[in-house]
Structures are given as C-alpha cells and as structure tokens.
Short mmCIF file of C-alpha atoms in Angstrom, two decimals:
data_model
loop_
_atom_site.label_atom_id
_atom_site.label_comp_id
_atom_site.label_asym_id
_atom_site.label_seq_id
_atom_site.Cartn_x
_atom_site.Cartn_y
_atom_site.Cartn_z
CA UNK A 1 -17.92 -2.26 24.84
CA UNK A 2 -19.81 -5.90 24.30
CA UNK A 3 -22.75 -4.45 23.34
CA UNK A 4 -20.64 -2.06 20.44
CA UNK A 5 -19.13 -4.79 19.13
CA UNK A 6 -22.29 -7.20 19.11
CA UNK A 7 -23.89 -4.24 17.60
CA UNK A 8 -20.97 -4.15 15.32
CA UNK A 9 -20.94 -7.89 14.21
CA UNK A 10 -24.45 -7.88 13.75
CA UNK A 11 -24.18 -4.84 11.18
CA UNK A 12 -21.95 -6.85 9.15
CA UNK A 13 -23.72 -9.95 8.97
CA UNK A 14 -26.85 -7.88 7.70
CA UNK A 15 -24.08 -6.31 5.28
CA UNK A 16 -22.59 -9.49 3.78
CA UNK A 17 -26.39 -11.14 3.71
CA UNK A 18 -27.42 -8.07 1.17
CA UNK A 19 -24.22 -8.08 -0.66
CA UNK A 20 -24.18 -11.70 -1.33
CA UNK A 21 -28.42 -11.74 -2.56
CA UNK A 22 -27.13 -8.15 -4.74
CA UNK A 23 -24.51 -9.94 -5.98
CA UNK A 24 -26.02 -13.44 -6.45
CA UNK A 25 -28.90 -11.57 -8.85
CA UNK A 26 -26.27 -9.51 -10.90
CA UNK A 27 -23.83 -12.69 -11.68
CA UNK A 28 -27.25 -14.47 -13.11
CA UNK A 29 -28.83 -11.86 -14.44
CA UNK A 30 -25.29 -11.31 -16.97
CA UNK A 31 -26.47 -13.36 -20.57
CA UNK A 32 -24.49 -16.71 -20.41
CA UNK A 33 -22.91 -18.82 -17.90
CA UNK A 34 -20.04 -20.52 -17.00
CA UNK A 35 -20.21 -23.23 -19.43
CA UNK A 36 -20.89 -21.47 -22.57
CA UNK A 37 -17.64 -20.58 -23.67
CA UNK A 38 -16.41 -23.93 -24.22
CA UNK A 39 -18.15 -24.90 -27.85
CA UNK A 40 -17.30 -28.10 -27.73
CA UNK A 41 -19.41 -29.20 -24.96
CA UNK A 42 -21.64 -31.77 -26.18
CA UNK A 43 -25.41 -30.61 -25.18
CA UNK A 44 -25.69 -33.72 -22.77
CA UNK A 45 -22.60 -33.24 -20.95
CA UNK A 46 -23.37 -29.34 -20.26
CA UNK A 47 -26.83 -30.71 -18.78
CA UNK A 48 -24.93 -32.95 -16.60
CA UNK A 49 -22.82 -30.18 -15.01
CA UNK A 50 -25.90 -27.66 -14.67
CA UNK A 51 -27.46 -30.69 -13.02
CA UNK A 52 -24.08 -30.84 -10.73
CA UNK A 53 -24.40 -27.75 -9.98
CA UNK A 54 -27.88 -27.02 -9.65
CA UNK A 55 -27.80 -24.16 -11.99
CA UNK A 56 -30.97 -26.20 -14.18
CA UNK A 57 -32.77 -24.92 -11.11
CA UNK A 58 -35.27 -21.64 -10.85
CA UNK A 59 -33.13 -18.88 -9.48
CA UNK A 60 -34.85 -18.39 -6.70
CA UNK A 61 -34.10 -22.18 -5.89
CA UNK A 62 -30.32 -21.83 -6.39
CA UNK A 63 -30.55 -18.73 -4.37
CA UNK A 64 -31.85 -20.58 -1.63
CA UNK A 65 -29.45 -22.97 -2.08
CA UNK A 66 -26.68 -20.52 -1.95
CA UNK A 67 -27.81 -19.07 1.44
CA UNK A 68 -27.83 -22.62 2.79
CA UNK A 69 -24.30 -22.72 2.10
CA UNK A 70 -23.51 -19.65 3.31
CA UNK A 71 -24.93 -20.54 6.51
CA UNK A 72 -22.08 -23.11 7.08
CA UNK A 73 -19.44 -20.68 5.86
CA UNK A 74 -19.17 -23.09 2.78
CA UNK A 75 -18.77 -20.67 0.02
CA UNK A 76 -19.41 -23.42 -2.50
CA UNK A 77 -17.12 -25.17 -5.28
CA UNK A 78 -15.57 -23.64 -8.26
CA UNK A 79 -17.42 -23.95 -11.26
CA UNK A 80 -14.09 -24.38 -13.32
CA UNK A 81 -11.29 -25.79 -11.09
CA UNK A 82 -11.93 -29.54 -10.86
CA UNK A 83 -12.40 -30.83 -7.34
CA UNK A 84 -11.84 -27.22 -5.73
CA UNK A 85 -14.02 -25.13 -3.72
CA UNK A 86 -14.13 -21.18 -2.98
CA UNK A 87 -12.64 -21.90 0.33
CA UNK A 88 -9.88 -23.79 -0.79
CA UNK A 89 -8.95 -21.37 -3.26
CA UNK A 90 -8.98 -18.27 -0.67
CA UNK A 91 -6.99 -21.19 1.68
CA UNK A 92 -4.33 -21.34 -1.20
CA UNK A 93 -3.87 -17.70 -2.23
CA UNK A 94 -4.81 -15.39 0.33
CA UNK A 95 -0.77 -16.20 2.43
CA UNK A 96 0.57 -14.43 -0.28
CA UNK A 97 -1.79 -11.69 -0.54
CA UNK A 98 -1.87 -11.33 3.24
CA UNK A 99 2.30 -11.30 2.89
CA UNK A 100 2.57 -8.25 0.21
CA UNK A 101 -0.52 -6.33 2.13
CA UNK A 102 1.28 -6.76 5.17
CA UNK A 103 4.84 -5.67 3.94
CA UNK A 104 3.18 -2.57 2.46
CA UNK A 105 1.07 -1.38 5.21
CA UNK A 106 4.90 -1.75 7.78
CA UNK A 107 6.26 0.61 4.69
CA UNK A 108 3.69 2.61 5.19
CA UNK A 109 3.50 3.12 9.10
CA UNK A 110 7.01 3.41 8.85
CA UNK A 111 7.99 5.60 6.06
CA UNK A 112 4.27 7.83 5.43
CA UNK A 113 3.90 8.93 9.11
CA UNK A 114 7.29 9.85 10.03
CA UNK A 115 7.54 12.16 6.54
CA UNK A 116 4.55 13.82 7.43
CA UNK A 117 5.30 14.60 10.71
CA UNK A 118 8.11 16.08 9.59
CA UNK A 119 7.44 17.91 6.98
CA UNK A 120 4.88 19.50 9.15
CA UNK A 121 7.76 20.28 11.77
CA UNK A 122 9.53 22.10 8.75
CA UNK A 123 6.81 23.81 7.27
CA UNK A 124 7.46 25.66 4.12
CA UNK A 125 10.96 24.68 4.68
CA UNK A 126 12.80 23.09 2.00
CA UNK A 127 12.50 19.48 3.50
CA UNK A 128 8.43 20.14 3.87
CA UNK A 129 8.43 21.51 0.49
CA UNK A 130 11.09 18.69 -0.88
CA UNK A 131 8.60 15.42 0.79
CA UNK A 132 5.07 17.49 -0.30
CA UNK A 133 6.58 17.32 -4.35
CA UNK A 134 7.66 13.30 -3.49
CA UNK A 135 4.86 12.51 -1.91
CA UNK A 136 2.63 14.07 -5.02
CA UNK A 137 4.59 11.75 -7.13
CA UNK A 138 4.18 8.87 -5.03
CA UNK A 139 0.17 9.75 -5.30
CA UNK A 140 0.02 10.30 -9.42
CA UNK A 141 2.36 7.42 -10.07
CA UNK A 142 0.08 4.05 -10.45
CA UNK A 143 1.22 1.12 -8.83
CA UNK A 144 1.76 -0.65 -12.28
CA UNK A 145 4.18 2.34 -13.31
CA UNK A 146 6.10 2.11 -10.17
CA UNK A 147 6.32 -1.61 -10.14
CA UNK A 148 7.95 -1.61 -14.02
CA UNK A 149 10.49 1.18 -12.40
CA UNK A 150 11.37 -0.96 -9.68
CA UNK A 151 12.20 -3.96 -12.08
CA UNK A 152 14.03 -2.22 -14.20
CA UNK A 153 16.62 -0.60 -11.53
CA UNK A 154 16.32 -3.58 -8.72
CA UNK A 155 15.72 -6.07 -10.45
CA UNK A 156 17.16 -5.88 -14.11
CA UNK A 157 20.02 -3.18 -13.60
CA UNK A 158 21.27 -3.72 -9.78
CA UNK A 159 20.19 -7.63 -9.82
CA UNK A 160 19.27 -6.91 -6.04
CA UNK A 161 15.79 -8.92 -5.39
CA UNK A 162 14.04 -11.29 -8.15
CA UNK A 163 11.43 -9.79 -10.43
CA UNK A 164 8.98 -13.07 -10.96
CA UNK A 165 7.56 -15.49 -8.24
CA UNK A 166 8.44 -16.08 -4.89
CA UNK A 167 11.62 -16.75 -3.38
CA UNK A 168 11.39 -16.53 0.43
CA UNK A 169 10.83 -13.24 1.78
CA UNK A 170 12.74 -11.31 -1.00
CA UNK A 171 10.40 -12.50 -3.18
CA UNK A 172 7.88 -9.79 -1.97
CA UNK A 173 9.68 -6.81 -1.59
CA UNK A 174 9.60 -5.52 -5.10
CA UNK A 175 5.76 -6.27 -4.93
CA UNK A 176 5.31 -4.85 -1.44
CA UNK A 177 7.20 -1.82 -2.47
CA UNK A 178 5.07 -1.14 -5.77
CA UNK A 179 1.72 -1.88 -4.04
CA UNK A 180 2.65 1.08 -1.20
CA UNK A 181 3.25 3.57 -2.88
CA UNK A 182 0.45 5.31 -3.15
CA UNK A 183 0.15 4.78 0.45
CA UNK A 184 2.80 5.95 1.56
CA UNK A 185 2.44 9.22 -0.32
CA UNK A 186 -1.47 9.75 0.49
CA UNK A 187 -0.36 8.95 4.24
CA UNK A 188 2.19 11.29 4.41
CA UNK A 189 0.23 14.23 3.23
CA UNK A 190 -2.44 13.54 5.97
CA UNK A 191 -0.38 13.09 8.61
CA UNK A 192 1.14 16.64 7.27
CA UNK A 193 -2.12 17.95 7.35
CA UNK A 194 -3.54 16.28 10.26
CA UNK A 195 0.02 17.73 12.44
CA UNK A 196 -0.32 21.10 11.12
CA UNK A 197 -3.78 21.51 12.56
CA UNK A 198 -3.02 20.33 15.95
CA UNK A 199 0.31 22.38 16.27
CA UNK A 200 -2.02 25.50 16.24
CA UNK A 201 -4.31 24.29 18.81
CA UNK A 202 -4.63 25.85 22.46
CA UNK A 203 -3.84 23.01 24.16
CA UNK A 204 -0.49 23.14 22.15
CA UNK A 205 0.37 26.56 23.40
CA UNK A 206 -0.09 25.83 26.96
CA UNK A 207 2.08 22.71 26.55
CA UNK A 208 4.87 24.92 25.47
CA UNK A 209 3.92 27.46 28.10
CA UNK A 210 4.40 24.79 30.76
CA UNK A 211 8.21 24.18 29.90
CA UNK A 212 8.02 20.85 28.45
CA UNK A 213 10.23 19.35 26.11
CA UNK A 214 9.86 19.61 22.30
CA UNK A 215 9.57 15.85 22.30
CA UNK A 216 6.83 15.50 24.78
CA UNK A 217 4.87 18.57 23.02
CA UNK A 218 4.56 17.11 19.78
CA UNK A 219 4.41 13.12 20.33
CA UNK A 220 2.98 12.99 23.93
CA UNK A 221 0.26 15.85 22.96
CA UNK A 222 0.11 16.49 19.46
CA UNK A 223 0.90 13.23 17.58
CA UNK A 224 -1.82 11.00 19.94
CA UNK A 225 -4.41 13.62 18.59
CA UNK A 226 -3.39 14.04 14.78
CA UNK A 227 -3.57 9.96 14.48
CA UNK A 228 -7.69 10.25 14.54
CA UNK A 229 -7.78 11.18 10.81
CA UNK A 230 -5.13 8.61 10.43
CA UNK A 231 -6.61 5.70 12.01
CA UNK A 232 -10.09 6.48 9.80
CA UNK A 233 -8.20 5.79 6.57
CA UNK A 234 -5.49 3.27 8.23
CA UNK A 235 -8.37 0.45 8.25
CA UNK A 236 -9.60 0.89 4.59
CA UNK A 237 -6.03 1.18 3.51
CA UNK A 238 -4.76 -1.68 4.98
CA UNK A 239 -7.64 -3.92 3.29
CA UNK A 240 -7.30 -2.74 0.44
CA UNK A 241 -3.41 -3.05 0.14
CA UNK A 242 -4.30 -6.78 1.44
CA UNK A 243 -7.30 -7.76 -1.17
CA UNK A 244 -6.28 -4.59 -3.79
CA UNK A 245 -3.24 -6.63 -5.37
CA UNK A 246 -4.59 -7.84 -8.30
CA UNK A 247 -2.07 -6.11 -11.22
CA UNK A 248 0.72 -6.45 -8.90
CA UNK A 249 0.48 -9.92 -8.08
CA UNK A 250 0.00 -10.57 -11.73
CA UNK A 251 3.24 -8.45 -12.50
CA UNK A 252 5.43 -10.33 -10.38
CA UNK A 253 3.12 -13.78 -11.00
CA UNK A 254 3.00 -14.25 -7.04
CA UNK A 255 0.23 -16.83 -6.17
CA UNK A 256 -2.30 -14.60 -4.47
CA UNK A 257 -5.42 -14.44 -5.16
CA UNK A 258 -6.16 -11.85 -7.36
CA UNK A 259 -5.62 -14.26 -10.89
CA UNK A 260 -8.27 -16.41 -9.14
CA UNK A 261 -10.54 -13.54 -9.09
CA UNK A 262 -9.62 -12.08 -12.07
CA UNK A 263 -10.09 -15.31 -14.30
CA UNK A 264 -13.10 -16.09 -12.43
CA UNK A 265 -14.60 -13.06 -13.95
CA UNK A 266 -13.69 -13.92 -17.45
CA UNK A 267 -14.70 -17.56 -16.33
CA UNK A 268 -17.99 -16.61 -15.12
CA UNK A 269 -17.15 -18.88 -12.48
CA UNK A 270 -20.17 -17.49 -10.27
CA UNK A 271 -19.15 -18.96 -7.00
CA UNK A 272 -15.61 -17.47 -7.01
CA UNK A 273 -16.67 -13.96 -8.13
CA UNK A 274 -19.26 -14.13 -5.29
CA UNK A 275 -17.35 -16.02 -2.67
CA UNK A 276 -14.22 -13.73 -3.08
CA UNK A 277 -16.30 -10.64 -3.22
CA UNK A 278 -18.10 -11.41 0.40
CA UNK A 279 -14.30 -12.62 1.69
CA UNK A 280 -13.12 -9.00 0.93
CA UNK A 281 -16.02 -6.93 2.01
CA UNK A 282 -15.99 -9.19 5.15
CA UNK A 283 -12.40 -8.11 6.01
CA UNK A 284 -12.76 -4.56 5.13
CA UNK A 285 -15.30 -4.25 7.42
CA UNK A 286 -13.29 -5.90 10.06
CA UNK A 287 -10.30 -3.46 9.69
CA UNK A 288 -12.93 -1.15 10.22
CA UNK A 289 -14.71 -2.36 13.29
CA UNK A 290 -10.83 -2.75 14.33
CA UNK A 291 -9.97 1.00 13.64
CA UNK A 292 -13.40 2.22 15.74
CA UNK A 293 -11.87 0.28 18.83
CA UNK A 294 -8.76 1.67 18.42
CA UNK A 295 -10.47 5.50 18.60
CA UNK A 296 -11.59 4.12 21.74
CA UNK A 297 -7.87 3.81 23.19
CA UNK A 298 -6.68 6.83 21.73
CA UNK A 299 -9.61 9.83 22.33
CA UNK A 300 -10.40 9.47 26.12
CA UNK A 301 -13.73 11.68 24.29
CA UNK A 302 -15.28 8.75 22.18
CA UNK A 303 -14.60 6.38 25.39
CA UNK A 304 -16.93 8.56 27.35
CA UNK A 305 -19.62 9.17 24.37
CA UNK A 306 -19.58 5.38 24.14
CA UNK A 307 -20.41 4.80 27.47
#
C-alpha cells in the first residue's frame, strides 16, 4: 500500500513538473505580456517592472527561475494585484470554491445515487421511465441555464435564498444547486446503468436463491459492486465541481476563485494562469489517487492484484 501511493505521489510530481514547463512555454510564447495593455505606461516605468519581475530575462532564465520557486511551493506574485502572490490569492478564494464544490458533490451523493438505484429497481416502470426523462434534462440543461431558473423562482419570485454574494450558508445554495446539476443527472444514469448490470449477475441469483432479504440482496451484494463505475467518475467529478465554478461563481459574484483566473487570462497575469492551473491539476489528481484507494476497500479483487 506505501509503495502504491509513493508510486502514486511520485507520478504526480513528474505530472505537475511537465505541466508547469508546457504551460510556462505557451503563456510566453502568446505575442504580448502583461504590461502591454496599459498605454500609458511610460517606457521607463514598464522596464522597471520587467526588471521586478525578471521578465527582461532570456526565457530559459525565467524558466529556471520559475522552477526555483516551485521548489518551495511559492507559486510566485501576481503580476497585476499589488503586493499579492498566487498563494495568497488561492488562500483567499479557494473557501468559497471549496464551499459550493462541496455542497454540490452532498447533492449529488445524495440525490444522483439514490434515483438511479431506483429507477433501476423499477425498470421500465413509470418512475424509471419518469427519473431517465429528468435526469436527461438535468444533463442538456447548462449550469448557466439552470442557475438563471433558480433565480428567477427562489430567488426573485419565492424570495427564499439571496441571488448575489454570500450570506452565511444560504448564500451557496442557489450556487451549489446550479453547479450540480449536471451531476446529479449524469450520476443518476450510471448508477441506473451500473445497478442494472449487476441485478443480472449470477451471484445475484444465488443471493435470492439463499432466502435473503430484498434489502440485503441489492445493498449488501449488488450496490457494493455497482459503486466501481461510480467511484471512477466520483473523483473527477468532485474536482471539477470544486475548481469548475467559474460562470457560477461569477453569476452569483461569490468570491471564489474563478474571477481570479478568469481576469488573469485577460490580464496575462502569467503567474496566476500558471499557478492556478498546477493548483487544479494537483487536486484532480488527488481525488484520483483518493478514488484508487477507495477501490481498494470496496473490491476485495484489486486488494489482492495489488498485493
């Protein structure tokens, strides 16, 4: 198990080491910089801040430089908010991103799986048929669509939960809500599929021919082994919910840190775009690593193989 996961780690440091050089190459290879958009920039004072910021260096200097940095998990300062760095800026927004992933991954667990596993129960029945049309919905509708729908009748019409910024915990509903719903949907129709495969399964049929209860059938025996699909997708999903919130958080103006990233961009703020890019890879990948341990407590099978 140490060795996996030291093998793991070491996979991902090799991972973020190439993403941050591919990505260090693109952001300077783009024509202009980050302080070309301002015009009125006298010539001297743009020197000075190149100077500050070593981009009057070669590139393969700077690059260098960069790695050095990255070395002390310093992801370096912003190239246009005054007397901020990358880290400080991934300090200050990531709460609220972490808060709106997190809400929408609980909806997810919580509403997804149970409506799959029951529409697979009632297959062809009108509540599997009734979820499957829902569910399809849920999957076509983008979250920006679903968000404006969720103003207008919460937040506008019923005057239930506020529409813009944060206040407390009902502050990120609405968002939360809008941001799973996709989830939810795609979720459900896997855990339909995923249930409807192990029902017909041997192992199944001599449950049932032993006497047990319904309830120990399908959750003791079947559920345990339609989660594998699940969990493969559960890891991705929940990262991206977490670091995908970019319109949302912009819709309901919650402090995350998608307007960082998204005026970075505009900004060419190189150390944001870069820093924030190697933040989310780096916790994909750990929602990953964190999904391939949890096959390891659920399929007695991949214990063995990985031992």
């Amino acid at each position: 198990m140490i060795r996996f996961i030291l093998t793991r780690l070491l996979g991902i440091i090799v991972t973020l080491l190439l993403l941050a050089s591919i990505t260090f190459f693109m952001m300077h290879a783009v024509p202009g910089g980050p302080f070309t958009k301002n015009s009125k920039l006298p010539p001297e004072v743009e020197a000075a801040l190149k100077a500050k910021y070593h981009l009057d260096k070669p590139i393969i200097v700077q690059y260098l430089h960069y790695l050095e940095r990255l070395a002390h998990l310093d992801l370096g300062p912003s190239l246009k908010y005054d007397g901020l760095s990358v880290n400080d800026l991934i300090r200050m927004g990531f709460p609220a991103s972490a808060i709106v992933g997190s809400i929408a991954i609980l909806l997810t667990l919580l509403i997804g799986i149970p409506t799959g596993v029951y529409a697979a129960l009632k297959q062809n029945k009108f509540q599997d048929r009734f979820g499957m049309i829902l569910s399809t919905i849920g999957v076509v509708t983008p979250s920006f669509v679903l968000a404006t729908i969720l103003i207008y009748v919460f937040g506008l019409k019923l005057r239930l939960l506020p529409i813009y910024g944060v206040d407390g915990i009902k502050g990120y509903i609405l968002p939360a809500l809008a941001l799973s719903g996709f989830s939810i949907s795609y979720i459900a129709r896997l855990t339909r599929s995923s249930m409807l495969e192990v029902l017909t399964q041997d192992y199944m049929v001599t449950a049932k021919g032993k006497g047990l209860k319904p309830f120990q059938i399908i959750f003791k025996h079947g559920f345990r082994n339609a989660m594998i699909p699940i969990l493969t997708v559960l890891g991705p999903t929940f990262a991206a919910l977490v670091t995908g919130t970019f319109v949302i958080e912009k819709i309901f103006a919650l402090p995350g840190m998608g307007k960082h990233f998204v005026q970075s961009i505009g900004n060419r703020d190189y150390s944001v775009i870069m820093g924030v890019t190697l933040f989310y890879a780096l916790f994909l990948m750990l929602m990953v690593l964190v999904v391939d341990l949890l096959y390891l407590l659920i399929d007695p099978r991949i214990k063995l193989r990985q031992h």
